[in-house]
PDB file of N, CA and C in Angstrom:
ATOM      1  N   MET A   1      97.735  34.883  35.690  1.00 58.00           N
ATOM      2  CA  MET A   1      97.061  36.258  35.349  1.00 58.00           C
ATOM      3  C   MET A   1      97.843  36.621  34.197  1.00 58.00           C
ATOM      4  N   ARG A   2      99.328  36.604  34.289  1.00 80.00           N
ATOM      5  CA  ARG A   2     100.284  36.983  33.448  1.00 80.00           C
ATOM      6  C   ARG A   2      99.820  36.296  32.093  1.00 80.00           C
ATOM      7  N   ARG A   3      99.608  35.284  31.794  1.00 77.00           N
ATOM      8  CA  ARG A   3      99.350  34.549  30.640  1.00 77.00           C
ATOM      9  C   ARG A   3      98.169  34.977  29.998  1.00 77.00           C
ATOM     10  N   SER A   4      97.303  35.109  30.810  1.00 88.00           N
ATOM     11  CA  SER A   4      96.034  35.794  30.331  1.00 88.00           C
ATOM     12  C   SER A   4      96.130  37.247  29.720  1.00 88.00           C
ATOM     13  N   LEU A   5      97.040  38.045  30.434  1.00 87.00           N
ATOM     14  CA  LEU A   5      97.320  39.214  29.891  1.00 87.00           C
ATOM     15  C   LEU A   5      97.856  39.316  28.584  1.00 87.00           C
ATOM     16  N   ARG A   6      98.912  38.505  28.514  1.00 87.00           N
ATOM     17  CA  ARG A   6      99.580  38.394  27.276  1.00 87.00           C
ATOM     18  C   ARG A   6      98.803  37.812  25.975  1.00 87.00           C
ATOM     19  N   THR A   7      97.879  36.896  26.471  1.00 85.00           N
ATOM     20  CA  THR A   7      96.972  36.454  25.362  1.00 85.00           C
ATOM     21  C   THR A   7      96.111  37.571  24.821  1.00 85.00           C
ATOM     22  N   GLU A   8      95.639  38.300  25.937  1.00 89.00           N
ATOM     23  CA  GLU A   8      94.533  39.513  25.417  1.00 89.00           C
ATOM     24  C   GLU A   8      95.493  40.552  24.755  1.00 89.00           C
ATOM     25  N   MET A   9      96.663  40.711  24.994  1.00 91.00           N
ATOM     26  CA  MET A   9      97.342  41.746  24.191  1.00 91.00           C
ATOM     27  C   MET A   9      97.580  41.367  22.723  1.00 91.00           C
ATOM     28  N   ARG A  10      97.784  39.988  22.678  1.00 88.00           N
ATOM     29  CA  ARG A  10      97.936  39.452  21.204  1.00 88.00           C
ATOM     30  C   ARG A  10      96.600  39.441  20.451  1.00 88.00           C
ATOM     31  N   VAL A  11      95.501  39.194  21.140  1.00 88.00           N
ATOM     32  CA  VAL A  11      94.505  39.288  20.460  1.00 88.00           C
ATOM     33  C   VAL A  11      93.993  40.750  20.102  1.00 88.00           C
ATOM     34  N   ALA A  12      94.363  41.628  20.934  1.00 92.00           N
ATOM     35  CA  ALA A  12      94.143  42.976  20.703  1.00 92.00           C
ATOM     36  C   ALA A  12      94.755  43.542  19.619  1.00 92.00           C
ATOM     37  N   ARG A  13      96.116  43.099  19.523  1.00 92.00           N
ATOM     38  CA  ARG A  13      97.264  43.454  18.400  1.00 92.00           C
ATOM     39  C   ARG A  13      96.410  42.965  17.019  1.00 92.00           C
ATOM     40  N   THR A  14      96.161  41.707  16.893  1.00 92.00           N
ATOM     41  CA  THR A  14      95.573  40.940  15.763  1.00 92.00           C
ATOM     42  C   THR A  14      94.224  41.870  15.420  1.00 92.00           C
ATOM     43  N   THR A  15      93.525  42.102  16.369  1.00 93.00           N
ATOM     44  CA  THR A  15      92.244  42.856  16.004  1.00 93.00           C
ATOM     45  C   THR A  15      92.454  44.355  15.494  1.00 93.00           C
ATOM     46  N   GLY A  16      93.398  44.808  15.967  1.00 96.00           N
ATOM     47  CA  GLY A  16      93.966  46.239  15.578  1.00 96.00           C
ATOM     48  C   GLY A  16      94.483  46.090  14.125  1.00 96.00           C
ATOM     49  N   ILE A  17      95.321  45.268  13.873  1.00 95.00           N
ATOM     50  CA  ILE A  17      95.755  45.128  12.582  1.00 95.00           C
ATOM     51  C   ILE A  17      94.814  44.799  11.513  1.00 95.00           C
ATOM     52  N   VAL A  18      93.673  43.921  11.713  1.00 95.00           N
ATOM     53  CA  VAL A  18      92.798  43.638  10.895  1.00 95.00           C
ATOM     54  C   VAL A  18      91.757  45.054  10.626  1.00 95.00           C
ATOM     55  N   VAL A  19      91.501  45.631  11.776  1.00 97.00           N
ATOM     56  CA  VAL A  19      90.728  47.007  11.602  1.00 97.00           C
ATOM     57  C   VAL A  19      91.657  47.939  10.775  1.00 97.00           C
ATOM     58  N   ALA A  20      92.689  47.942  10.993  1.00 97.00           N
ATOM     59  CA  ALA A  20      93.589  48.952  10.154  1.00 97.00           C
ATOM     60  C   ALA A  20      93.585  48.553   8.780  1.00 97.00           C
ATOM     61  N   ALA A  21      93.766  47.333   8.508  1.00 97.00           N
ATOM     62  CA  ALA A  21      93.576  46.851   7.008  1.00 97.00           C
ATOM     63  C   ALA A  21      92.363  47.187   6.442  1.00 97.00           C
ATOM     64  N   PHE A  22      91.225  46.875   7.235  1.00 98.00           N
ATOM     65  CA  PHE A  22      89.799  47.138   6.676  1.00 98.00           C
ATOM     66  C   PHE A  22      89.878  48.686   6.304  1.00 98.00           C
ATOM     67  N   ILE A  23      90.300  49.474   7.160  1.00 98.00           N
ATOM     68  CA  ILE A  23      90.246  51.066   7.043  1.00 98.00           C
ATOM     69  C   ILE A  23      91.066  51.412   5.609  1.00 98.00           C
ATOM     70  N   VAL A  24      92.281  50.829   5.709  1.00 97.00           N
ATOM     71  CA  VAL A  24      93.036  51.169   4.509  1.00 97.00           C
ATOM     72  C   VAL A  24      92.464  50.748   3.138  1.00 97.00           C
ATOM     73  N   CYS A  25      91.901  49.528   3.314  1.00 97.00           N
ATOM     74  CA  CYS A  25      91.428  49.020   1.934  1.00 97.00           C
ATOM     75  C   CYS A  25      90.094  49.697   1.536  1.00 97.00           C
ATOM     76  N   TRP A  26      89.004  50.129   2.609  1.00 98.00           N
ATOM     77  CA  TRP A  26      87.966  50.666   2.066  1.00 98.00           C
ATOM     78  C   TRP A  26      87.852  52.113   2.091  1.00 98.00           C
ATOM     79  N   ILE A  27      88.847  53.018   2.668  1.00 98.00           N
ATOM     80  CA  ILE A  27      88.591  54.527   2.702  1.00 98.00           C
ATOM     81  C   ILE A  27      88.662  54.924   1.346  1.00 98.00           C
ATOM     82  N   PRO A  28      89.638  54.746   0.312  1.00 96.00           N
ATOM     83  CA  PRO A  28      89.568  55.020  -0.952  1.00 96.00           C
ATOM     84  C   PRO A  28      88.098  54.913  -1.594  1.00 96.00           C
ATOM     85  N   PHE A  29      87.506  53.660  -1.665  1.00 96.00           N
ATOM     86  CA  PHE A  29      86.389  53.485  -2.179  1.00 96.00           C
ATOM     87  C   PHE A  29      85.286  54.307  -1.645  1.00 96.00           C
ATOM     88  N   THR A  30      85.145  54.469  -0.183  1.00 96.00           N
ATOM     89  CA  THR A  30      84.182  54.992   0.434  1.00 96.00           C
ATOM     90  C   THR A  30      84.385  56.418   0.019  1.00 96.00           C
ATOM     91  N   THR A  31      85.524  57.055   0.018  1.00 94.00           N
ATOM     92  CA  THR A  31      85.761  58.610  -0.259  1.00 94.00           C
ATOM     93  C   THR A  31      85.360  58.915  -1.398  1.00 94.00           C
ATOM     94  N   ILE A  32      85.574  58.064  -2.676  1.00 93.00           N
ATOM     95  CA  ILE A  32      85.054  58.307  -3.899  1.00 93.00           C
ATOM     96  C   ILE A  32      83.494  58.076  -3.961  1.00 93.00           C
ATOM     97  N   TYR A  33      82.940  57.081  -3.372  1.00 91.00           N
ATOM     98  CA  TYR A  33      81.535  56.977  -3.315  1.00 91.00           C
ATOM     99  C   TYR A  33      80.731  58.079  -2.951  1.00 91.00           C
ATOM    100  N   VAL A  34      81.408  58.859  -1.715  1.00 93.00           N
ATOM    101  CA  VAL A  34      80.649  59.875  -1.003  1.00 93.00           C
ATOM    102  C   VAL A  34      80.834  61.094  -1.920  1.00 93.00           C
ATOM    103  N   LEU A  35      82.062  61.284  -2.348  1.00 90.00           N
ATOM    104  CA  LEU A  35      82.106  62.416  -3.432  1.00 90.00           C
ATOM    105  C   LEU A  35      81.100  62.524  -4.528  1.00 90.00           C
ATOM    106  N   GLN A  36      80.862  61.051  -5.043  1.00 89.00           N
ATOM    107  CA  GLN A  36      79.803  61.020  -6.126  1.00 89.00           C
ATOM    108  C   GLN A  36      78.404  61.009  -5.618  1.00 89.00           C
ATOM    109  N   ALA A  37      78.018  60.730  -4.325  1.00 90.00           N
ATOM    110  CA  ALA A  37      76.876  60.643  -3.792  1.00 90.00           C
ATOM    111  C   ALA A  37      76.365  62.252  -3.445  1.00 90.00           C
ATOM    112  N   TYR A  38      77.363  63.111  -3.343  1.00 89.00           N
ATOM    113  CA  TYR A  38      77.000  64.429  -3.075  1.00 89.00           C
ATOM    114  C   TYR A  38      77.350  65.089  -4.360  1.00 89.00           C
ATOM    115  N   SER A  39      77.378  64.770  -5.282  1.00 84.00           N
ATOM    116  CA  SER A  39      77.795  65.252  -6.632  1.00 84.00           C
ATOM    117  C   SER A  39      79.064  66.334  -6.715  1.00 84.00           C
ATOM    118  N   VAL A  40      79.913  66.217  -5.624  1.00 83.00           N
ATOM    119  CA  VAL A  40      81.050  66.912  -5.565  1.00 83.00           C
ATOM    120  C   VAL A  40      81.895  66.658  -6.930  1.00 83.00           C
ATOM    121  N   CYS A  41      82.201  65.424  -7.024  1.00 84.00           N
ATOM    122  CA  CYS A  41      83.045  65.006  -8.230  1.00 84.00           C
ATOM    123  C   CYS A  41      82.490  63.463  -8.601  1.00 84.00           C
ATOM    124  N   THR A  42      82.487  63.327  -9.938  1.00 82.00           N
ATOM    125  CA  THR A  42      81.934  62.007 -10.347  1.00 82.00           C
ATOM    126  C   THR A  42      82.981  61.516 -11.309  1.00 82.00           C
ATOM    127  N   VAL A  43      82.812  60.104 -11.707  1.00 81.00           N
ATOM    128  CA  VAL A  43      83.482  59.516 -12.640  1.00 81.00           C
ATOM    129  C   VAL A  43      83.220  59.955 -14.066  1.00 81.00           C
ATOM    130  N   ALA A  44      81.873  60.134 -14.315  1.00 81.00           N
ATOM    131  CA  ALA A  44      81.003  60.648 -15.550  1.00 81.00           C
ATOM    132  C   ALA A  44      81.603  62.058 -15.783  1.00 81.00           C
ATOM    133  N   ALA A  45      81.732  62.804 -14.691  1.00 82.00           N
ATOM    134  CA  ALA A  45      82.225  64.195 -14.959  1.00 82.00           C
ATOM    135  C   ALA A  45      83.730  64.112 -15.426  1.00 82.00           C
ATOM    136  N   GLY A  46      84.362  63.154 -15.217  1.00 83.00           N
ATOM    137  CA  GLY A  46      85.949  63.109 -15.409  1.00 83.00           C
ATOM    138  C   GLY A  46      86.759  63.575 -14.394  1.00 83.00           C
ATOM    139  N   CYS A  47      86.275  64.009 -13.204  1.00 86.00           N
ATOM    140  CA  CYS A  47      87.130  64.476 -12.351  1.00 86.00           C
ATOM    141  C   CYS A  47      87.770  63.279 -11.398  1.00 86.00           C
ATOM    142  N   ILE A  48      87.057  62.096 -11.439  1.00 86.00           N
ATOM    143  CA  ILE A  48      87.604  61.009 -10.958  1.00 86.00           C
ATOM    144  C   ILE A  48      88.131  60.004 -12.122  1.00 86.00           C
ATOM    145  N   PRO A  49      89.255  59.768 -12.305  1.00 91.00           N
ATOM    146  CA  PRO A  49      89.699  58.802 -13.374  1.00 91.00           C
ATOM    147  C   PRO A  49      88.998  57.372 -13.184  1.00 91.00           C
ATOM    148  N   THR A  50      88.683  56.829 -14.201  1.00 91.00           N
ATOM    149  CA  THR A  50      88.094  55.312 -14.152  1.00 91.00           C
ATOM    150  C   THR A  50      88.847  54.539 -13.631  1.00 91.00           C
ATOM    151  N   SER A  51      90.338  54.700 -13.953  1.00 93.00           N
ATOM    152  CA  SER A  51      90.963  53.659 -13.452  1.00 93.00           C
ATOM    153  C   SER A  51      91.129  53.782 -11.982  1.00 93.00           C
ATOM    154  N   LEU A  52      91.259  54.948 -11.366  1.00 93.00           N
ATOM    155  CA  LEU A  52      91.318  55.374  -9.865  1.00 93.00           C
ATOM    156  C   LEU A  52      90.083  54.608  -9.240  1.00 93.00           C
ATOM    157  N   PHE A  53      88.865  54.694  -9.733  1.00 92.00           N
ATOM    158  CA  PHE A  53      87.689  54.100  -9.388  1.00 92.00           C
ATOM    159  C   PHE A  53      87.883  52.682  -9.461  1.00 92.00           C
ATOM    160  N   THR A  54      88.260  52.108 -10.288  1.00 95.00           N
ATOM    161  CA  THR A  54      88.570  50.531 -10.443  1.00 95.00           C
ATOM    162  C   THR A  54      89.531  49.994  -9.299  1.00 95.00           C
ATOM    163  N   ILE A  55      90.675  50.768  -9.241  1.00 96.00           N
ATOM    164  CA  ILE A  55      91.772  50.309  -8.113  1.00 96.00           C
ATOM    165  C   ILE A  55      91.001  50.552  -6.918  1.00 96.00           C
ATOM    166  N   ALA A  56      90.225  51.521  -6.426  1.00 96.00           N
ATOM    167  CA  ALA A  56      89.705  51.729  -5.115  1.00 96.00           C
ATOM    168  C   ALA A  56      88.710  50.418  -4.884  1.00 96.00           C
ATOM    169  N   PHE A  57      87.804  50.358  -5.882  1.00 95.00           N
ATOM    170  CA  PHE A  57      86.853  49.361  -5.826  1.00 95.00           C
ATOM    171  C   PHE A  57      87.489  47.929  -5.630  1.00 95.00           C
ATOM    172  N   TRP A  58      88.657  47.463  -6.284  1.00 97.00           N
ATOM    173  CA  TRP A  58      89.367  46.235  -6.054  1.00 97.00           C
ATOM    174  C   TRP A  58      90.152  46.242  -4.819  1.00 97.00           C
ATOM    175  N   LEU A  59      90.483  47.339  -4.501  1.00 96.00           N
ATOM    176  CA  LEU A  59      91.353  47.426  -3.166  1.00 96.00           C
ATOM    177  C   LEU A  59      90.362  47.064  -1.948  1.00 96.00           C
ATOM    178  N   GLY A  60      89.096  47.575  -2.060  1.00 95.00           N
ATOM    179  CA  GLY A  60      88.100  47.260  -1.024  1.00 95.00           C
ATOM    180  C   GLY A  60      87.915  45.898  -1.036  1.00 95.00           C
ATOM    181  N   TYR A  61      87.552  45.142  -2.146  1.00 94.00           N
ATOM    182  CA  TYR A  61      87.251  43.819  -2.257  1.00 94.00           C
ATOM    183  C   TYR A  61      88.457  42.762  -1.555  1.00 94.00           C
ATOM    184  N   SER A  62      89.618  43.522  -1.863  1.00 96.00           N
ATOM    185  CA  SER A  62      90.828  42.621  -1.749  1.00 96.00           C
ATOM    186  C   SER A  62      91.014  42.571  -0.009  1.00 96.00           C
ATOM    187  N   ASN A  63      90.308  43.538   0.732  1.00 96.00           N
ATOM    188  CA  ASN A  63      90.400  43.207   2.134  1.00 96.00           C
ATOM    189  C   ASN A  63      89.830  41.866   2.526  1.00 96.00           C
ATOM    190  N   SER A  64      89.007  41.408   1.793  1.00 95.00           N
ATOM    191  CA  SER A  64      88.535  39.808   2.113  1.00 95.00           C
ATOM    192  C   SER A  64      89.653  38.880   1.801  1.00 95.00           C
ATOM    193  N   ALA A  65      90.544  39.063   0.911  1.00 95.00           N
ATOM    194  CA  ALA A  65      91.830  38.107   0.502  1.00 95.00           C
ATOM    195  C   ALA A  65      92.700  38.377   1.631  1.00 95.00           C
ATOM    196  N   VAL A  66      92.830  39.700   2.053  1.00 95.00           N
ATOM    197  CA  VAL A  66      94.017  39.875   3.041  1.00 95.00           C
ATOM    198  C   VAL A  66      93.675  39.321   4.504  1.00 95.00           C
ATOM    199  N   ASN A  67      92.536  39.373   4.839  1.00 93.00           N
ATOM    200  CA  ASN A  67      92.161  38.960   6.291  1.00 93.00           C
ATOM    201  C   ASN A  67      92.816  37.505   6.766  1.00 93.00           C
ATOM    202  N   PRO A  68      92.592  36.521   5.863  1.00 92.00           N
ATOM    203  CA  PRO A  68      92.961  35.190   6.359  1.00 92.00           C
ATOM    204  C   PRO A  68      94.581  35.190   6.406  1.00 92.00           C
ATOM    205  N   ILE A  69      95.188  36.052   5.592  1.00 93.00           N
ATOM    206  CA  ILE A  69      96.793  36.190   5.406  1.00 93.00           C
ATOM    207  C   ILE A  69      97.163  36.790   6.925  1.00 93.00           C
ATOM    208  N   LEU A  70      96.580  37.950   7.304  1.00 94.00           N
ATOM    209  CA  LEU A  70      96.639  38.583   8.611  1.00 94.00           C
ATOM    210  C   LEU A  70      96.474  37.607   9.632  1.00 94.00           C
ATOM    211  N   TYR A  71      95.298  36.879   9.592  1.00 91.00           N
ATOM    212  CA  TYR A  71      95.116  36.025  10.897  1.00 91.00           C
ATOM    213  C   TYR A  71      96.286  34.875  10.877  1.00 91.00           C
ATOM    214  N   ALA A  72      96.683  34.493   9.722  1.00 90.00           N
ATOM    215  CA  ALA A  72      97.706  33.544   9.674  1.00 90.00           C
ATOM    216  C   ALA A  72      99.238  34.083  10.396  1.00 90.00           C
ATOM    217  N   ALA A  73      99.364  35.429   9.864  1.00 91.00           N
ATOM    218  CA  ALA A  73     100.577  35.852  10.119  1.00 91.00           C
ATOM    219  C   ALA A  73     100.620  36.318  11.833  1.00 91.00           C
ATOM    220  N   PHE A  74      99.446  36.572  12.333  1.00 88.00           N
ATOM    221  CA  PHE A  74      99.354  37.281  13.566  1.00 88.00           C
ATOM    222  C   PHE A  74      98.607  36.352  14.692  1.00 88.00           C
ATOM    223  N   SER A  75      98.178  35.280  14.473  1.00 87.00           N
ATOM    224  CA  SER A  75      97.375  34.450  15.227  1.00 87.00           C
ATOM    225  C   SER A  75      97.849  33.014  15.296  1.00 87.00           C
ATOM    226  N   ARG A  76      98.519  32.613  16.542  1.00 86.00           N
ATOM    227  CA  ARG A  76      98.997  31.200  16.462  1.00 86.00           C
ATOM    228  C   ARG A  76      97.864  30.289  16.575  1.00 86.00           C
ATOM    229  N   ASP A  77      96.614  30.555  17.177  1.00 87.00           N
ATOM    230  CA  ASP A  77      95.698  29.630  17.459  1.00 87.00           C
ATOM    231  C   ASP A  77      94.981  29.609  15.661  1.00 87.00           C
ATOM    232  N   PHE A  78      94.969  30.777  14.982  1.00 88.00           N
ATOM    233  CA  PHE A  78      94.597  30.320  13.576  1.00 88.00           C
ATOM    234  C   PHE A  78      95.351  29.350  12.775  1.00 88.00           C
ATOM    235  N   ARG A  79      96.721  29.493  12.894  1.00 89.00           N
ATOM    236  CA  ARG A  79      97.606  28.621  12.314  1.00 89.00           C
ATOM    237  C   ARG A  79      97.490  27.330  12.557  1.00 89.00           C
ATOM    238  N   VAL A  80      97.304  26.973  14.033  1.00 91.00           N
ATOM    239  CA  VAL A  80      96.990  25.606  14.356  1.00 91.00           C
ATOM    240  C   VAL A  80      95.885  25.095  13.731  1.00 91.00           C
ATOM    241  N   ALA A  81      94.642  25.855  13.871  1.00 90.00           N
ATOM    242  CA  ALA A  81      93.427  25.441  13.295  1.00 90.00           C
ATOM    243  C   ALA A  81      93.521  25.087  11.803  1.00 90.00           C
ATOM    244  N   LEU A  82      94.201  25.971  11.081  1.00 88.00           N
ATOM    245  CA  LEU A  82      94.349  26.020   9.589  1.00 88.00           C
ATOM    246  C   LEU A  82      95.165  24.549   9.188  1.00 88.00           C
ATOM    247  N   LYS A  83      96.195  24.261  10.170  1.00 90.00           N
ATOM    248  CA  LYS A  83      97.010  23.021   9.787  1.00 90.00           C
ATOM    249  C   LYS A  83      96.229  22.003  10.263  1.00 90.00           C
ATOM    250  N   ARG A  84      95.535  21.977  11.280  1.00 90.00           N
ATOM    251  CA  ARG A  84      94.520  20.863  11.329  1.00 90.00           C
ATOM    252  C   ARG A  84      93.731  20.645  10.369  1.00 90.00           C
ATOM    253  N   LEU A  85      92.963  21.633   9.947  1.00 88.00           N
ATOM    254  CA  LEU A  85      91.912  21.605   8.910  1.00 88.00           C
ATOM    255  C   LEU A  85      92.366  20.960   7.657  1.00 88.00           C
ATOM    256  N   PHE A  86      93.788  21.245   7.135  1.00 89.00           N
ATOM    257  CA  PHE A  86      94.343  20.799   6.020  1.00 89.00           C
ATOM    258  C   PHE A  86      95.008  19.752   5.924  1.00 89.00           C
ATOM    259  N   PHE A  87      95.801  19.119   7.237  1.00 89.00           N
ATOM    260  CA  PHE A  87      96.746  18.180   7.261  1.00 89.00           C
ATOM    261  C   PHE A  87      96.360  16.995   8.306  1.00 89.00           C
ATOM    262  N   GLN A  88      95.200  17.225   8.998  1.00 85.00           N
ATOM    263  CA  GLN A  88      94.839  16.108   9.759  1.00 85.00           C
ATOM    264  C   GLN A  88      93.824  15.125   9.120  1.00 85.00           C
ATOM    265  N   LYS A  89      94.014  13.713   9.267  1.00 79.00           N
ATOM    266  CA  LYS A  89      93.256  12.752   8.595  1.00 79.00           C
ATOM    267  C   LYS A  89      91.883  12.986   9.069  1.00 79.00           C
ATOM    268  N   PRO A  90      90.817  12.789   8.363  1.00 76.00           N
ATOM    269  CA  PRO A  90      89.547  13.099   9.046  1.00 76.00           C
ATOM    270  C   PRO A  90      88.975  11.748   9.869  1.00 76.00           C
ATOM    271  N   LYS A  91      88.331  12.031  10.733  1.00 77.00           N
ATOM    272  CA  LYS A  91      87.832  10.989  11.578  1.00 77.00           C
ATOM    273  C   LYS A  91      86.366  10.831  11.526  1.00 77.00           C
ATOM    274  N   PHE A  92      85.975   9.629  10.928  1.00 71.00           N
ATOM    275  CA  PHE A  92      84.720   9.304  10.674  1.00 71.00           C
ATOM    276  C   PHE A  92      83.981   8.231  11.686  1.00 71.00           C
TER     277      PHE A  92
END
């Protein structure tokens, strides 16, 4: 029972970190998008700098690149599977 609880805690921690990274990466773009959708502030009006929009856009998409790094850092099972994928001889 103790080992199971430890495993569940590890999985919960990894999931929490991945969710937090998702929120951090997508909140800037979502905020800008909502502001533009309601015409509160737009890039065209000059109230949101184009560079800020570009950074927010790429920060959101960078989340997809960050996820495998987070899984590799916080999930032992992921690291083992990754090593097996890249370093084990194929069985035909």
